[in-house]
PDB file of C-alpha atoms in Angstrom:
ATOM      1  CA  MET A 190    -133.622 -67.261  16.819  1.00  0.00           C
ATOM      2  CA  GLY A 191    -132.429 -68.524  13.421  1.00  0.00           C
ATOM      3  CA  THR A 192    -129.594 -66.741  11.403  1.00  0.00           C
ATOM      4  CA  ALA A 193    -131.091 -64.909   8.203  1.00  0.00           C
ATOM      5  CA  ARG A 194    -130.192 -66.604   4.931  1.00  0.00           C
ATOM      6  CA  ARG A 195    -127.970 -64.851   2.514  1.00  0.00           C
ATOM      7  CA  GLN A 196    -129.618 -63.883  -0.886  1.00  0.00           C
ATOM      8  CA  PHE A 197    -127.359 -63.881  -3.950  1.00  0.00           C
ATOM      9  CA  THR A 198    -128.341 -62.145  -7.107  1.00  0.00           C
ATOM     10  CA  GLU A 199    -128.836 -64.084 -10.361  1.00  0.00           C
ATOM     11  CA  GLU A 200    -126.004 -62.160 -11.866  1.00  0.00           C
ATOM     12  CA  PHE A 201    -123.563 -63.186  -9.194  1.00  0.00           C
ATOM     13  CA  LYS A 202    -124.610 -66.752  -9.470  1.00  0.00           C
ATOM     14  CA  ARG A 203    -124.018 -66.639 -13.308  1.00  0.00           C
ATOM     15  CA  GLU A 204    -120.541 -64.948 -12.889  1.00  0.00           C
ATOM     16  CA  ALA A 205    -119.438 -67.314 -10.149  1.00  0.00           C
ATOM     17  CA  VAL A 206    -120.489 -70.499 -12.388  1.00  0.00           C
ATOM     18  CA  GLY A 207    -118.554 -68.655 -15.545  1.00  0.00           C
ATOM     19  CA  LEU A 208    -115.531 -68.243 -13.220  1.00  0.00           C
ATOM     20  CA  LEU A 209    -115.536 -71.805 -12.267  1.00  0.00           C
ATOM     21  CA  ALA A 210    -116.002 -72.793 -15.920  1.00  0.00           C
ATOM     22  CA  SER A 211    -113.317 -70.506 -17.335  1.00  0.00           C
ATOM     23  CA  SER A 212    -110.770 -70.717 -14.663  1.00  0.00           C
ATOM     24  CA  GLY A 213    -109.753 -74.342 -14.625  1.00  0.00           C
ATOM     25  CA  ARG A 214    -109.278 -74.188 -10.837  1.00  0.00           C
ATOM     26  CA  PRO A 215    -110.957 -76.396  -8.284  1.00  0.00           C
ATOM     27  CA  LEU A 216    -114.404 -75.798  -7.368  1.00  0.00           C
ATOM     28  CA  SER A 217    -113.802 -75.729  -3.580  1.00  0.00           C
ATOM     29  CA  GLN A 218    -110.885 -72.806  -4.000  1.00  0.00           C
ATOM     30  CA  ILE A 219    -113.179 -70.599  -6.038  1.00  0.00           C
ATOM     31  CA  ALA A 220    -116.015 -71.227  -3.470  1.00  0.00           C
ATOM     32  CA  GLN A 221    -113.758 -70.110  -0.755  1.00  0.00           C
ATOM     33  CA  GLU A 222    -112.344 -67.024  -2.761  1.00  0.00           C
ATOM     34  CA  LEU A 223    -116.123 -65.955  -3.046  1.00  0.00           C
ATOM     35  CA  GLY A 224    -116.990 -66.727   0.457  1.00  0.00           C
ATOM     36  CA  ILE A 225    -119.628 -69.360  -0.223  1.00  0.00           C
ATOM     37  CA  ALA A 226    -120.251 -73.047   0.415  1.00  0.00           C
ATOM     38  CA  ALA A 227    -118.559 -75.325  -2.369  1.00  0.00           C
ATOM     39  CA  SER A 228    -122.096 -77.141  -2.459  1.00  0.00           C
ATOM     40  CA  ARG A 229    -123.811 -74.166  -3.077  1.00  0.00           C
ATOM     41  CA  LEU A 230    -121.662 -73.229  -6.144  1.00  0.00           C
ATOM     42  CA  ARG A 231    -121.717 -76.798  -7.277  1.00  0.00           C
ATOM     43  CA  ALA A 232    -125.563 -76.555  -7.128  1.00  0.00           C
ATOM     44  CA  TRP A 233    -125.377 -73.361  -9.101  1.00  0.00           C
ATOM     45  CA  ARG A 234    -123.267 -75.160 -11.858  1.00  0.00           C
ATOM     46  CA  ASN A 235    -125.504 -78.049 -12.052  1.00  0.00           C
ATOM     47  CA  LYS A 236    -128.668 -75.750 -12.349  1.00  0.00           C
ATOM     48  CA  ASP A 237    -127.012 -73.875 -15.037  1.00  0.00           C
ATOM     49  CA  ASP A 238    -129.117 -75.064 -17.898  1.00  0.00           C
ATOM     50  CA  GLY A 239    -126.259 -76.907 -19.563  1.00  0.00           C
ATOM     51  CA  ARG A 240    -124.440 -73.659 -20.692  1.00  0.00           C
ATOM     52  CA  HIS A 241    -121.262 -75.150 -19.109  1.00  0.00           C
ATOM     53  CA  ALA A 242    -122.409 -78.744 -19.169  1.00  0.00           C
ATOM     54  CA  GLY A 243    -119.681 -81.119 -19.010  1.00  0.00           C
ATOM     55  CA  SER A 244    -117.193 -78.617 -17.863  1.00  0.00           C
ATOM     56  CA  PRO A 245    -114.444 -80.444 -15.784  1.00  0.00           C
ATOM     57  CA  TRP A 246    -114.179 -80.376 -11.939  1.00  0.00           C
ATOM     58  CA  ARG A 247    -110.596 -79.406 -12.636  1.00  0.00           C
ATOM     59  CA  SER A 248    -109.227 -78.609 -15.979  1.00  0.00           C
ATOM     60  CA  ASN A 249    -105.981 -80.094 -16.991  1.00  0.00           C
ATOM     61  CA  THR A 250    -105.073 -77.201 -19.314  1.00  0.00           C
ATOM     62  CA  GLN A 251    -102.285 -75.079 -18.230  1.00  0.00           C
ATOM     63  CA  ALA A 252    -100.562 -71.841 -19.925  1.00  0.00           C
ATOM     64  CA  VAL A 253     -98.519 -72.662 -22.807  1.00  0.00           C
ATOM     65  CA  ILE A 254     -95.165 -71.277 -22.933  1.00  0.00           C
ATOM     66  CA  PRO A 255     -94.218 -70.331 -26.424  1.00  0.00           C
ATOM     67  CA  HIS A 256     -91.205 -71.695 -28.135  1.00  0.00           C
ATOM     68  CA  ALA A 257     -88.540 -69.439 -29.863  1.00  0.00           C
ATOM     69  CA  GLY A 258     -90.404 -69.434 -33.297  1.00  0.00           C
ATOM     70  CA  ALA A 259     -93.891 -69.556 -32.103  1.00  0.00           C
ATOM     71  CA  ASP A 260     -96.659 -67.965 -33.812  1.00  0.00           C
ATOM     72  CA  LEU A 261     -97.091 -64.489 -32.320  1.00  0.00           C
ATOM     73  CA  VAL A 262    -100.807 -64.393 -33.457  1.00  0.00           C
ATOM     74  CA  ALA A 263    -101.682 -67.247 -31.500  1.00  0.00           C
ATOM     75  CA  GLU A 264     -99.789 -66.183 -28.385  1.00  0.00           C
ATOM     76  CA  ASN A 265    -101.650 -62.915 -28.612  1.00  0.00           C
ATOM     77  CA  ALA A 266    -105.001 -64.617 -28.842  1.00  0.00           C
ATOM     78  CA  ARG A 267    -103.954 -66.615 -25.769  1.00  0.00           C
ATOM     79  CA  LEU A 268    -103.020 -63.550 -23.778  1.00  0.00           C
ATOM     80  CA  ARG A 269    -106.171 -61.895 -24.908  1.00  0.00           C
ATOM     81  CA  ARG A 270    -108.375 -64.788 -23.611  1.00  0.00           C
ATOM     82  CA  GLU A 271    -106.342 -64.752 -20.332  1.00  0.00           C
ATOM     83  CA  ASN A 272    -106.578 -61.120 -19.801  1.00  0.00           C
ATOM     84  CA  GLU A 273    -110.455 -61.354 -20.196  1.00  0.00           C
ATOM     85  CA  ARG A 274    -110.692 -64.097 -17.755  1.00  0.00           C
ATOM     86  CA  LEU A 275    -108.567 -62.063 -15.051  1.00  0.00           C
ATOM     87  CA  ARG A 276    -110.934 -59.131 -15.752  1.00  0.00           C
ATOM     88  CA  THR A 277    -113.919 -61.239 -15.165  1.00  0.00           C
ATOM     89  CA  GLU A 278    -112.467 -62.763 -12.074  1.00  0.00           C
ATOM     90  CA  ARG A 279    -111.745 -59.200 -10.662  1.00  0.00           C
ATOM     91  CA  GLU A 280    -115.049 -57.839 -11.345  1.00  0.00           C
ATOM     92  CA  ILE A 281    -116.806 -60.964  -9.524  1.00  0.00           C
ATOM     93  CA  LEU A 282    -114.408 -60.206  -6.425  1.00  0.00           C
ATOM     94  CA  LYS A 283    -115.332 -56.553  -6.615  1.00  0.00           C
ATOM     95  CA  LYS A 284    -118.998 -57.548  -6.415  1.00  0.00           C
ATOM     96  CA  THR A 285    -118.339 -60.030  -3.748  1.00  0.00           C
ATOM     97  CA  LEU A 286    -116.768 -57.321  -1.503  1.00  0.00           C
ATOM     98  CA  GLN A 287    -119.581 -55.083  -2.311  1.00  0.00           C
ATOM     99  CA  ILE A 288    -122.297 -57.511  -1.406  1.00  0.00           C
ATOM    100  CA  PHE A 289    -120.426 -58.498   1.785  1.00  0.00           C
ATOM    101  CA  SER A 290    -119.752 -54.777   2.905  1.00  0.00           C
ATOM    102  CA  GLU A 291    -123.556 -53.567   2.719  1.00  0.00           C
ATOM    103  CA  ALA A 292    -125.164 -53.287   6.087  1.00  0.00           C
ATOM    104  CA  PRO A 293    -127.520 -55.908   6.825  1.00  0.00           C
ATOM    105  CA  ARG A 294    -131.171 -55.281   6.281  1.00  0.00           C
TER     106      ARG A 294
END
C-alpha cells in the first residue's frame, strides 16, 4: 500500500524556520541537515505569518574579525548572538534525532 506521511510538530516547524532565518546558510543545506525536503521547509517559511518575512535565501553577512582596537563590548555582543544561534541549532538537531529515533506507530 502507501507509505505513511511523516508528521512534524508546530514547535519543530517554528524552530526549523527560525534556524533558516538566523543561520545565514542555504535553505537546501538546512533541510538536508534536518532530514526534510527543501520544498517542505520553504513552505513552512512562506507560511510563517510574516514573522521572518523578507528573510534572504542566503545571507551575505559573515562573522566579523575584530581589528586590534575593536570595541570589546560590540565583539562580546556578537559572540553572544552567535552562541545563542548555535544553541538553537543544537536543540533543533537534538529534537530531530529524538523524532527519528522513535519507534513507528
